[in-house]
Coordinates of N, CA and C in Angstrom, one line a residue:
M1 N 87.3 57.2 146.5 CA 88.0 58.1 146.2 C 89.5 57.9 147.2
S2 N 89.1 56.9 147.9 CA 90.9 56.3 148.3 C 91.8 55.6 147.3
W3 N 90.9 55.4 145.9 CA 91.8 54.6 144.9 C 92.6 55.3 144.3
G4 N 92.6 56.5 144.5 CA 93.8 57.6 143.9 C 93.2 58.5 142.6
D5 N 93.9 59.3 142.5 CA 93.3 60.6 141.4 C 93.2 59.9 140.1
D6 N 94.0 58.6 139.5 CA 93.6 58.1 138.3 C 92.2 57.9 138.5
Y7 N 92.0 57.4 139.4 CA 90.4 56.7 139.1 C 89.3 57.8 139.2
I8 N 89.9 58.9 140.2 CA 88.8 59.9 140.4 C 88.9 60.5 138.7
N9 N 89.8 60.8 137.8 CA 90.0 61.6 136.7 C 89.1 60.6 135.9
D10 N 88.9 59.1 136.1 CA 88.4 58.8 134.8 C 86.8 59.0 135.6
L11 N 86.1 59.5 136.6 CA 85.0 59.6 136.8 C 84.8 61.0 136.8
K12 N 85.1 62.0 136.6 CA 85.2 63.4 136.9 C 84.1 63.6 136.1
N13 N 83.9 63.2 134.4 CA 82.5 63.7 133.7 C 81.2 62.8 134.1
I14 N 81.1 62.0 134.7 CA 79.6 60.8 135.0 C 79.0 61.2 136.4
N15 N 77.9 61.5 136.1 CA 77.1 61.6 137.6 C 76.9 60.5 138.1
I16 N 77.2 60.7 140.0 CA 77.3 59.5 140.5 C 76.6 60.1 141.7
I17 N 75.5 58.5 142.1 CA 75.1 58.6 143.1 C 75.5 57.3 144.1
I18 N 75.8 58.2 145.1 CA 76.2 57.2 146.5 C 74.8 56.9 146.9
L19 N 74.5 55.6 147.3 CA 73.1 55.2 148.2 C 74.0 54.7 149.5
S20 N 73.8 55.5 150.4 CA 74.3 54.7 151.7 C 73.4 55.0 152.8
E21 N 72.9 54.1 153.8 CA 72.2 54.3 154.7 C 72.8 55.1 156.1
T22 N 73.7 55.2 156.3 CA 74.5 55.3 157.1 C 75.8 56.6 157.2
S23 N 75.6 57.0 155.7 CA 76.6 58.0 155.4 C 75.6 59.2 154.7
S24 N 76.0 60.6 155.2 CA 75.6 61.6 154.2 C 76.6 62.3 154.2
K25 N 77.7 61.9 153.8 CA 78.9 62.9 153.3 C 79.1 63.4 152.4
Q26 N 79.4 64.5 152.9 CA 79.4 65.7 151.8 C 80.7 65.8 151.4
N27 N 81.1 66.5 149.8 CA 82.2 66.3 149.6 C 82.3 67.5 148.2
E28 N 83.8 67.7 147.8 CA 83.9 68.5 147.0 C 83.7 68.5 145.4
F29 N 83.3 67.4 145.1 CA 82.8 66.9 143.9 C 81.4 67.4 143.1
S30 N 81.6 68.1 142.5 CA 79.5 68.6 142.1 C 79.0 67.4 141.2
N31 N 80.0 66.3 140.8 CA 79.2 65.0 140.2 C 78.7 64.1 140.5
V32 N 79.0 63.9 142.1 CA 78.5 63.5 143.2 C 77.4 63.5 144.0
T33 N 76.3 63.0 144.0 CA 75.3 63.0 144.8 C 75.2 61.8 146.2
Y34 N 74.7 62.2 147.4 CA 74.6 61.2 148.3 C 73.3 60.9 148.6
C35 N 72.5 59.9 148.4 CA 71.3 59.6 149.0 C 71.1 58.7 150.4
N36 N 70.1 58.5 151.0 CA 69.8 57.7 152.1 C 69.1 56.7 152.0
S37 N 68.5 56.3 150.8 CA 67.4 55.4 150.8 C 67.4 55.5 149.5
I38 N 67.0 54.4 148.8 CA 66.5 53.9 147.6 C 65.3 54.9 147.0
E39 N 64.2 55.4 147.8 CA 63.4 56.1 147.5 C 64.1 57.6 147.0
N40 N 64.2 57.9 147.5 CA 65.5 59.5 147.6 C 66.1 59.2 146.2
C41 N 67.0 58.2 146.3 CA 67.6 58.2 144.8 C 67.1 58.6 143.8
L42 N 65.6 57.5 143.7 CA 65.0 57.3 142.7 C 64.5 58.9 142.4
K43 N 64.0 59.7 143.3 CA 63.5 61.1 143.5 C 64.5 62.0 143.0
V44 N 66.1 61.3 143.3 CA 67.0 62.7 142.6 C 67.1 62.5 141.4
C45 N 67.2 60.7 140.9 CA 67.3 60.6 139.4 C 65.9 61.0 138.7
E46 N 64.9 61.1 139.1 CA 63.9 61.6 138.4 C 63.7 63.3 138.2
S47 N 64.4 63.7 139.5 CA 64.7 65.1 138.8 C 65.8 65.5 138.3
L48 N 66.5 64.5 137.9 CA 67.9 65.1 136.9 C 67.6 64.5 135.8
K49 N 66.3 63.9 135.8 CA 65.6 63.4 134.0 C 66.3 62.3 133.9
Y50 N 67.1 61.5 134.8 CA 67.8 60.1 134.3 C 66.8 59.4 133.7
E51 N 67.2 58.9 132.4 CA 66.7 57.7 131.7 C 67.2 56.4 131.8
K52 N 68.9 56.1 132.3 CA 69.2 55.5 132.7 C 70.0 55.4 133.8
L53 N 70.3 54.0 134.6 CA 71.3 54.0 135.5 C 71.9 53.1 135.5
F54 N 73.3 52.8 135.8 CA 74.0 51.7 135.9 C 74.6 51.5 137.6
I55 N 73.9 50.2 138.1 CA 74.5 50.5 139.2 C 75.0 49.3 139.5
S56 N 76.0 49.7 140.7 CA 77.0 48.7 141.0 C 76.9 48.7 142.4
G57 N 76.7 47.6 143.1 CA 76.3 47.6 144.5 C 76.5 46.1 145.1
G58 N 75.8 46.1 146.5 CA 76.1 44.8 147.0 C 75.0 44.4 147.0
A59 N 74.7 43.0 147.7 CA 73.4 42.4 147.5 C 72.3 43.3 148.0
T60 N 72.3 43.6 149.0 CA 70.9 44.6 149.4 C 70.7 45.7 148.6
I61 N 71.6 46.3 148.0 CA 71.1 47.3 146.8 C 70.7 46.7 145.7
N62 N 71.4 45.5 145.3 CA 70.9 44.6 144.4 C 69.4 44.4 144.6
N63 N 69.2 43.6 145.7 CA 67.9 43.2 146.0 C 67.3 44.2 145.8
A64 N 67.3 45.6 146.8 CA 66.6 46.4 146.4 C 65.7 47.0 145.6
F65 N 66.8 47.4 144.3 CA 66.4 47.6 143.1 C 65.8 46.4 142.1
M66 N 65.8 45.4 142.4 CA 64.9 44.2 141.6 C 63.8 44.2 142.0
E67 N 63.6 44.2 143.6 CA 62.0 44.4 144.1 C 61.0 45.4 143.4
K68 N 62.0 46.4 143.2 CA 60.9 47.6 142.7 C 60.3 47.7 141.6
G69 N 60.8 46.4 140.7 CA 60.7 46.1 139.4 C 61.5 47.1 138.0
I70 N 62.4 47.7 138.6 CA 63.2 48.6 137.6 C 64.3 48.5 136.8
V71 N 64.7 47.2 137.3 CA 66.2 46.4 136.2 C 65.4 45.9 135.1
D72 N 66.3 46.5 134.3 CA 66.0 45.7 132.8 C 67.0 44.8 132.0
N73 N 68.3 45.2 132.7 CA 69.5 44.9 132.3 C 70.6 44.0 133.5
I74 N 71.0 43.0 133.6 CA 71.9 42.7 134.4 C 73.3 42.1 133.5
I75 N 74.3 42.6 133.8 CA 75.6 42.4 133.4 C 76.5 41.5 134.7
L76 N 77.2 40.3 134.6 CA 77.5 39.7 135.2 C 79.1 39.2 135.2
N77 N 80.0 39.4 136.1 CA 81.4 39.4 135.6 C 81.8 38.1 136.1
Y78 N 82.6 37.1 135.4 CA 82.7 36.0 136.5 C 84.0 35.8 135.9
N79 N 85.1 35.8 137.3 CA 86.3 35.7 137.5 C 87.1 34.8 137.4
P80 N 88.2 34.3 137.0 CA 88.6 32.7 137.3 C 89.4 32.5 138.3
F81 N 88.4 32.5 139.3 CA 88.8 32.4 140.9 C 88.0 31.5 141.6
V82 N 88.3 30.7 142.6 CA 87.0 29.9 143.0 C 87.2 30.1 144.3
L83 N 86.1 30.4 145.3 CA 86.3 30.7 147.0 C 84.7 29.9 147.3
S84 N 85.6 29.2 148.3 CA 84.4 28.3 149.3 C 83.3 29.1 149.9
K85 N 83.5 30.1 150.0 CA 82.2 30.9 150.7 C 82.5 32.7 149.9
G86 N 81.5 33.2 149.9 CA 81.2 34.6 149.4 C 80.1 35.3 149.9
I87 N 80.1 36.1 149.1 CA 79.2 37.1 149.4 C 77.6 37.3 148.4
P88 N 76.9 37.1 149.0 CA 75.6 36.8 147.9 C 75.2 37.8 146.9
L89 N 74.5 37.6 145.8 CA 74.8 38.5 144.7 C 73.3 39.1 144.7
F90 N 72.7 39.0 145.9 CA 71.0 39.3 146.3 C 70.7 39.1 147.6
K91 N 70.4 39.6 148.3 CA 70.1 39.7 149.9 C 68.7 40.4 150.2
G92 N 67.9 39.7 150.5 CA 66.6 40.4 151.2 C 65.3 39.5 151.1
N93 N 64.1 40.5 150.6 CA 62.9 40.1 150.3 C 63.2 39.2 149.2
Y94 N 62.4 38.1 149.1 CA 62.3 36.8 148.0 C 61.7 37.9 146.5
F95 N 62.6 37.4 145.5 CA 61.9 37.8 144.2 C 62.1 36.5 143.5
E96 N 61.4 36.6 142.2 CA 61.9 36.1 140.8 C 61.6 36.8 139.7
N97 N 62.7 36.4 138.9 CA 62.6 37.3 137.4 C 63.3 36.4 136.5
R98 N 62.5 36.0 135.5 CA 63.4 35.5 134.3 C 64.4 36.2 133.5
L99 N 65.6 35.3 133.2 CA 66.4 36.3 132.4 C 66.7 35.7 130.8
R100 N 66.8 36.5 130.0 CA 67.3 36.2 128.6 C 68.9 36.8 128.7
L101 N 69.4 35.5 127.8 CA 70.9 35.7 127.6 C 71.0 36.6 126.4
E102 N 71.7 37.9 126.5 CA 72.0 38.8 125.2 C 73.0 38.5 124.7
K103 N 74.2 38.8 125.6 CA 75.3 38.2 124.9 C 76.6 38.0 126.2
I104 N 77.9 37.2 125.3 CA 78.8 36.9 126.7 C 80.1 37.7 125.6
V105 N 80.6 38.2 126.6 CA 82.1 39.0 126.0 C 83.2 38.1 127.1
R106 N 84.3 38.2 126.2 CA 85.2 37.6 126.8 C 86.3 38.7 127.3
E107 N 86.3 39.3 128.5 CA 87.3 40.5 128.9 C 88.6 40.2 128.9
K108 N 89.4 40.9 129.3 CA 90.8 40.7 129.7 C 91.2 39.9 130.6
E109 N 92.3 39.4 131.1 CA 92.5 38.5 132.2 C 91.7 37.2 132.6
A110 N 91.0 36.6 131.2 CA 90.4 35.5 131.4 C 88.8 36.1 132.3
I111 N 88.1 37.0 132.5 CA 87.3 37.6 133.1 C 86.1 37.2 131.6
V112 N 84.9 36.8 132.0 CA 83.8 36.4 131.1 C 82.9 37.1 131.4
Q113 N 82.3 38.2 130.7 CA 80.9 39.0 131.2 C 80.1 38.8 130.2
V114 N 78.9 38.4 131.1 CA 77.6 38.0 130.9 C 76.7 38.6 131.1
H115 N 75.8 39.3 129.8 CA 74.8 40.2 129.9 C 73.5 39.6 129.9
Y116 N 72.6 40.0 130.6 CA 71.1 39.4 130.7 C 70.1 40.5 130.6
S117 N 69.0 40.3 129.6 CA 67.7 41.1 130.1 C 66.8 40.4 131.0
V118 N 66.2 41.3 131.7 CA 65.2 41.0 132.6 C 63.8 40.7 132.2
I119 N 63.2 39.4 132.0 CA 61.9 39.6 131.7 C 60.5 39.7 132.6
N120 N 60.2 40.6 132.4 CA 59.1 41.0 133.3 C 57.5 40.2 133.1

Protein backbone atom coordinates (compact mmCIF):
# COMPACT_ATOMS: atom_id res chain seq x y z
CA MET A 1 0.00 0.00 0.00
CA SER A 2 2.98 2.27 0.47
CA TRP A 3 3.69 2.11 -3.29
CA GLY A 4 1.00 4.70 -3.99
CA ASP A 5 -2.54 5.13 -5.24
CA ASP A 6 -1.80 4.09 -8.84
CA TYR A 7 -0.59 0.71 -7.65
CA ILE A 8 -3.59 0.24 -5.35
CA ASN A 9 -6.01 1.25 -8.12
CA ASP A 10 -4.49 -1.41 -10.40
CA LEU A 11 -5.32 -4.03 -7.76
CA LYS A 12 -8.77 -2.85 -6.64
CA ASN A 13 -10.65 -5.52 -8.62
CA ILE A 14 -8.34 -8.39 -7.67
CA ASN A 15 -8.85 -10.49 -4.53
CA ILE A 16 -5.63 -10.47 -2.53
CA ILE A 17 -4.57 -12.74 0.31
CA ILE A 18 -1.57 -11.64 2.33
CA LEU A 19 0.11 -14.55 4.09
CA SER A 20 2.08 -13.38 7.11
CA GLU A 21 2.94 -15.22 10.32
CA THR A 22 3.61 -11.95 12.11
CA SER A 23 0.83 -9.68 10.87
CA SER A 24 -2.90 -9.79 11.42
CA LYS A 25 -3.26 -6.28 10.10
CA GLN A 26 -6.76 -5.16 9.25
CA ASN A 27 -7.43 -2.78 6.41
CA GLU A 28 -10.18 -0.80 4.75
CA PHE A 29 -9.94 -2.74 1.48
CA SER A 30 -12.67 -5.33 0.95
CA ASN A 31 -10.50 -7.26 -1.52
CA VAL A 32 -7.61 -7.92 0.94
CA THR A 33 -7.61 -10.82 3.42
CA TYR A 34 -4.80 -11.57 5.89
CA CYS A 35 -3.89 -15.17 6.79
CA ASN A 36 -1.36 -16.30 9.40
CA SER A 37 -0.52 -19.74 7.95
CA ILE A 38 -0.54 -21.62 4.69
CA GLU A 39 -3.28 -23.89 6.08
CA ASN A 40 -5.44 -20.87 6.92
CA CYS A 41 -4.75 -19.43 3.47
CA LEU A 42 -5.86 -22.66 1.78
CA LYS A 43 -9.05 -22.77 3.91
CA VAL A 44 -9.88 -19.20 2.89
CA CYS A 45 -9.26 -20.08 -0.76
CA GLU A 46 -11.50 -23.13 -0.47
CA SER A 47 -14.30 -21.14 1.21
CA LEU A 48 -14.08 -18.53 -1.57
CA LYS A 49 -14.13 -21.35 -4.16
CA TYR A 50 -10.89 -20.22 -5.78
CA GLU A 51 -9.74 -22.52 -8.55
CA LYS A 52 -6.44 -20.74 -9.23
CA LEU A 53 -3.95 -18.75 -7.19
CA PHE A 54 -1.07 -16.55 -8.22
CA ILE A 55 1.61 -16.75 -5.54
CA SER A 56 4.17 -14.02 -5.29
CA GLY A 57 6.33 -14.54 -2.28
CA GLY A 58 9.70 -15.10 -0.80
CA ALA A 59 11.69 -18.29 -0.50
CA THR A 60 9.85 -19.62 2.57
CA ILE A 61 6.38 -19.06 1.07
CA ASN A 62 7.48 -20.56 -2.26
CA ASN A 63 8.87 -23.60 -0.47
CA ALA A 64 5.74 -24.10 1.64
CA PHE A 65 3.45 -24.21 -1.39
CA MET A 66 5.82 -26.52 -3.29
CA GLU A 67 6.00 -28.89 -0.30
CA LYS A 68 2.19 -29.14 -0.33
CA GLY A 69 2.38 -30.37 -3.94
CA ILE A 70 -0.19 -27.86 -5.14
CA VAL A 71 1.96 -25.78 -7.48
CA ASP A 72 1.41 -26.64 -11.12
CA ASN A 73 3.13 -23.70 -12.84
CA ILE A 74 6.20 -21.61 -12.11
CA ILE A 75 7.01 -18.34 -13.85
CA LEU A 76 10.52 -16.95 -13.38
CA ASN A 77 11.66 -13.50 -14.44
CA TYR A 78 15.31 -13.10 -15.32
CA ASN A 79 16.47 -9.52 -15.02
CA PRO A 80 19.60 -8.16 -16.71
CA PHE A 81 21.47 -7.75 -13.45
CA VAL A 82 24.23 -9.80 -11.83
CA LEU A 83 24.64 -10.14 -8.07
CA SER A 84 27.36 -11.91 -6.16
CA LYS A 85 24.87 -12.79 -3.40
CA GLY A 86 21.13 -12.94 -3.29
CA ILE A 87 17.96 -14.34 -1.83
CA PRO A 88 17.17 -17.98 -2.64
CA LEU A 89 14.06 -18.89 -4.62
CA PHE A 90 13.21 -21.69 -2.15
CA LYS A 91 14.08 -22.08 1.52
CA GLY A 92 12.87 -24.78 3.88
CA ASN A 93 12.47 -28.54 3.78
CA TYR A 94 14.02 -30.39 0.87
CA PHE A 95 11.83 -31.29 -2.10
CA GLU A 96 12.33 -32.22 -5.75
CA ASN A 97 10.12 -31.52 -8.74
CA ARG A 98 10.74 -31.90 -12.43
CA LEU A 99 9.77 -28.98 -14.62
CA ARG A 100 8.70 -28.83 -18.26
CA LEU A 101 9.50 -25.69 -20.23
CA GLU A 102 6.26 -24.24 -21.63
CA LYS A 103 7.32 -20.89 -23.11
CA ILE A 104 9.84 -18.07 -23.00
CA VAL A 105 8.72 -14.46 -23.30
CA ARG A 106 10.95 -11.45 -23.78
CA GLU A 107 9.45 -8.66 -21.71
CA LYS A 108 10.27 -4.97 -21.77
CA GLU A 109 13.61 -3.72 -20.50
CA ALA A 110 15.38 -6.98 -21.52
CA ILE A 111 13.57 -9.07 -18.87
CA VAL A 112 13.12 -12.69 -19.91
CA GLN A 113 10.13 -14.54 -18.46
CA VAL A 114 10.32 -18.35 -18.42
CA HIS A 115 7.14 -20.41 -17.91
CA TYR A 116 7.39 -23.97 -16.56
CA SER A 117 4.80 -26.56 -15.66
CA VAL A 118 5.50 -28.73 -12.61
CA ILE A 119 5.55 -32.45 -13.30
CA ASN A 120 4.27 -34.46 -10.29
